[in-house]
Amino acid sequence: MLAIDILKWPGVNQAFLFSLLLTTAMSLVVIPFGKRRPVDKKTTWGEAILGSTYVFFTMFLAFGVVPHQFIVHADNELGWRKDKFLNGPFDILKAQANGGNFPFTLSYEA
């Protein structure tokens, strides 16, 4: 028996993990598909449309959904907000405004 329930722990966000794994899988599936295609074979119109749709959806996930899900996860579940300051280990990043030596203030906000 574990001391923590890993499915309720703040580090587990199912939407973020699913979108990240789906994007990774969709990106890696292209490699063996591209290696088995003959070099001199010309691309048909239908293959080009299907390929471009696949790449568009993969890039939409990679550059739209995954970052959005990470920001939601960081703000809501990890508590990385603008009002939480990043001081680092032994307060080496503590801002001068807060009594430290670092020249500017760093926050946890993504």
PDB file of C-alpha atoms in Angstrom:
ATOM      1  CA  MET A   1       0.000   0.000   0.000  1.00  0.00           C
ATOM      2  CA  LEU A   2       1.325   3.399  -0.979  1.00  0.00           C
ATOM      3  CA  ALA A   3       1.400   6.393   1.313  1.00  0.00           C
ATOM      4  CA  ILE A   4      -0.127   8.558  -1.424  1.00  0.00           C
ATOM      5  CA  ASP A   5      -2.801   7.882  -3.990  1.00  0.00           C
ATOM      6  CA  ILE A   6      -1.011   8.478  -7.297  1.00  0.00           C
ATOM      7  CA  LEU A   7      -4.267   9.076  -9.172  1.00  0.00           C
ATOM      8  CA  LYS A   8      -5.204  12.002  -6.894  1.00  0.00           C
ATOM      9  CA  TRP A   9      -1.719  13.373  -6.385  1.00  0.00           C
ATOM     10  CA  PRO A  10      -1.341  16.890  -7.850  1.00  0.00           C
ATOM     11  CA  GLY A  11       1.357  15.669 -10.243  1.00  0.00           C
ATOM     12  CA  VAL A  12      -1.092  13.574 -12.275  1.00  0.00           C
ATOM     13  CA  ASN A  13      -3.193  15.429 -14.809  1.00  0.00           C
ATOM     14  CA  GLN A  14      -4.907  12.981 -17.127  1.00  0.00           C
ATOM     15  CA  ALA A  15      -5.681  15.506 -19.883  1.00  0.00           C
ATOM     16  CA  PHE A  16      -2.073  16.719 -20.034  1.00  0.00           C
ATOM     17  CA  LEU A  17      -0.579  13.225 -19.928  1.00  0.00           C
ATOM     18  CA  PHE A  18      -2.975  11.881 -22.572  1.00  0.00           C
ATOM     19  CA  SER A  19      -2.342  14.780 -24.963  1.00  0.00           C
ATOM     20  CA  LEU A  20       1.431  14.489 -24.452  1.00  0.00           C
ATOM     21  CA  LEU A  21       1.449  10.720 -25.036  1.00  0.00           C
ATOM     22  CA  LEU A  22      -0.852  11.018 -28.062  1.00  0.00           C
ATOM     23  CA  THR A  23       1.355  13.711 -29.612  1.00  0.00           C
ATOM     24  CA  THR A  24       4.495  11.651 -28.996  1.00  0.00           C
ATOM     25  CA  ALA A  25       2.910   8.515 -30.454  1.00  0.00           C
ATOM     26  CA  MET A  26       1.623  10.376 -33.513  1.00  0.00           C
ATOM     27  CA  SER A  27       5.084  11.853 -34.091  1.00  0.00           C
ATOM     28  CA  LEU A  28       6.881   8.511 -33.753  1.00  0.00           C
ATOM     29  CA  VAL A  29       4.463   6.591 -36.009  1.00  0.00           C
ATOM     30  CA  VAL A  30       5.638   8.639 -38.999  1.00  0.00           C
ATOM     31  CA  ILE A  31       9.232   7.324 -38.829  1.00  0.00           C
ATOM     32  CA  PRO A  32       8.626   3.677 -39.802  1.00  0.00           C
ATOM     33  CA  PHE A  33       5.990   4.739 -42.336  1.00  0.00           C
ATOM     34  CA  GLY A  34       8.481   7.032 -44.067  1.00  0.00           C
ATOM     35  CA  LYS A  35      11.248   4.415 -44.072  1.00  0.00           C
ATOM     36  CA  ARG A  36       9.180   1.787 -45.887  1.00  0.00           C
ATOM     37  CA  ARG A  37       8.156   4.086 -48.736  1.00  0.00           C
ATOM     38  CA  PRO A  38      10.256   3.735 -51.931  1.00  0.00           C
ATOM     39  CA  VAL A  39      12.365   6.784 -52.714  1.00  0.00           C
ATOM     40  CA  ASP A  40      11.334   7.093 -56.371  1.00  0.00           C
ATOM     41  CA  LYS A  41       7.569   6.733 -55.773  1.00  0.00           C
ATOM     42  CA  LYS A  42       5.613   9.921 -56.462  1.00  0.00           C
ATOM     43  CA  THR A  43       3.042  11.159 -53.986  1.00  0.00           C
ATOM     44  CA  THR A  44      -0.570  11.098 -55.122  1.00  0.00           C
ATOM     45  CA  TRP A  45      -3.023  13.910 -54.477  1.00  0.00           C
ATOM     46  CA  GLY A  46      -4.925  11.839 -51.906  1.00  0.00           C
ATOM     47  CA  GLU A  47      -1.749  10.863 -50.035  1.00  0.00           C
ATOM     48  CA  ALA A  48      -0.699  14.498 -49.883  1.00  0.00           C
ATOM     49  CA  ILE A  49      -4.065  15.598 -48.462  1.00  0.00           C
ATOM     50  CA  LEU A  50      -4.095  12.761 -45.921  1.00  0.00           C
ATOM     51  CA  GLY A  51      -0.492  13.441 -44.896  1.00  0.00           C
ATOM     52  CA  SER A  52      -1.010  17.171 -44.541  1.00  0.00           C
ATOM     53  CA  THR A  53      -4.138  16.630 -42.441  1.00  0.00           C
ATOM     54  CA  TYR A  54      -2.225  14.221 -40.186  1.00  0.00           C
ATOM     55  CA  VAL A  55       0.683  16.660 -39.790  1.00  0.00           C
ATOM     56  CA  PHE A  56      -1.692  19.577 -39.130  1.00  0.00           C
ATOM     57  CA  PHE A  57      -3.503  17.650 -36.383  1.00  0.00           C
ATOM     58  CA  THR A  58      -0.196  16.515 -34.836  1.00  0.00           C
ATOM     59  CA  MET A  59       1.151  20.071 -34.800  1.00  0.00           C
ATOM     60  CA  PHE A  60      -2.156  21.373 -33.428  1.00  0.00           C
ATOM     61  CA  LEU A  61      -1.762  18.951 -30.530  1.00  0.00           C
ATOM     62  CA  ALA A  62       1.937  19.719 -30.032  1.00  0.00           C
ATOM     63  CA  PHE A  63       1.706  23.512 -30.173  1.00  0.00           C
ATOM     64  CA  GLY A  64      -1.869  24.125 -28.990  1.00  0.00           C
ATOM     65  CA  VAL A  65      -3.324  21.441 -26.752  1.00  0.00           C
ATOM     66  CA  VAL A  66      -0.219  20.230 -24.877  1.00  0.00           C
ATOM     67  CA  PRO A  67       0.973  23.726 -23.800  1.00  0.00           C
ATOM     68  CA  HIS A  68      -2.575  24.702 -22.820  1.00  0.00           C
ATOM     69  CA  GLN A  69      -2.999  21.585 -20.698  1.00  0.00           C
ATOM     70  CA  PHE A  70       0.390  22.166 -19.042  1.00  0.00           C
ATOM     71  CA  ILE A  71      -0.476  25.777 -18.171  1.00  0.00           C
ATOM     72  CA  VAL A  72      -3.837  24.706 -16.718  1.00  0.00           C
ATOM     73  CA  HIS A  73      -2.094  21.958 -14.733  1.00  0.00           C
ATOM     74  CA  ALA A  74       0.627  24.306 -13.451  1.00  0.00           C
ATOM     75  CA  ASP A  75      -1.839  27.033 -12.442  1.00  0.00           C
ATOM     76  CA  ASN A  76      -4.597  24.941 -10.899  1.00  0.00           C
ATOM     77  CA  GLU A  77      -3.029  21.804  -9.489  1.00  0.00           C
ATOM     78  CA  LEU A  78       0.618  22.697  -8.829  1.00  0.00           C
ATOM     79  CA  GLY A  79      -0.167  26.219  -7.641  1.00  0.00           C
ATOM     80  CA  TRP A  80       2.463  27.899  -9.843  1.00  0.00           C
ATOM     81  CA  ARG A  81       0.861  31.335  -9.844  1.00  0.00           C
ATOM     82  CA  LYS A  82       2.122  34.899 -10.101  1.00  0.00           C
ATOM     83  CA  ASP A  83       1.932  35.393  -6.333  1.00  0.00           C
ATOM     84  CA  LYS A  84       4.228  32.413  -5.563  1.00  0.00           C
ATOM     85  CA  PHE A  85       7.893  33.431  -5.789  1.00  0.00           C
ATOM     86  CA  LEU A  86      10.734  31.208  -6.957  1.00  0.00           C
ATOM     87  CA  ASN A  87      13.554  31.482  -4.413  1.00  0.00           C
ATOM     88  CA  GLY A  88      15.559  28.390  -5.367  1.00  0.00           C
ATOM     89  CA  PRO A  89      17.614  26.217  -3.043  1.00  0.00           C
ATOM     90  CA  PHE A  90      19.106  28.110  -0.079  1.00  0.00           C
ATOM     91  CA  ASP A  91      17.276  31.252  -1.304  1.00  0.00           C
ATOM     92  CA  ILE A  92      19.897  31.927  -4.008  1.00  0.00           C
ATOM     93  CA  LEU A  93      17.202  33.351  -6.327  1.00  0.00           C
ATOM     94  CA  LYS A  94      15.483  35.436  -3.636  1.00  0.00           C
ATOM     95  CA  ALA A  95      14.822  38.925  -4.999  1.00  0.00           C
ATOM     96  CA  GLN A  96      16.350  42.083  -3.559  1.00  0.00           C
ATOM     97  CA  ALA A  97      12.812  43.377  -3.029  1.00  0.00           C
ATOM     98  CA  ASN A  98      12.206  40.449  -0.667  1.00  0.00           C
ATOM     99  CA  GLY A  99      15.501  40.721   1.222  1.00  0.00           C
ATOM    100  CA  GLY A 100      17.721  38.587  -1.024  1.00  0.00           C
ATOM    101  CA  ASN A 101      20.613  39.260  -3.412  1.00  0.00           C
ATOM    102  CA  PHE A 102      19.066  38.400  -6.794  1.00  0.00           C
ATOM    103  CA  PRO A 103      18.477  41.531  -8.943  1.00  0.00           C
ATOM    104  CA  PHE A 104      14.919  40.721 -10.065  1.00  0.00           C
ATOM    105  CA  THR A 105      11.867  38.774  -8.920  1.00  0.00           C
ATOM    106  CA  LEU A 106      11.042  35.346 -10.364  1.00  0.00           C
ATOM    107  CA  SER A 107       7.613  33.784 -10.021  1.00  0.00           C
ATOM    108  CA  TYR A 108       6.386  30.257 -10.649  1.00  0.00           C
ATOM    109  CA  GLU A 109       3.904  31.401 -13.296  1.00  0.00           C
ATOM    110  CA  ALA A 110       4.421  29.691 -16.654  1.00  0.00           C
TER     111      ALA A 110
END
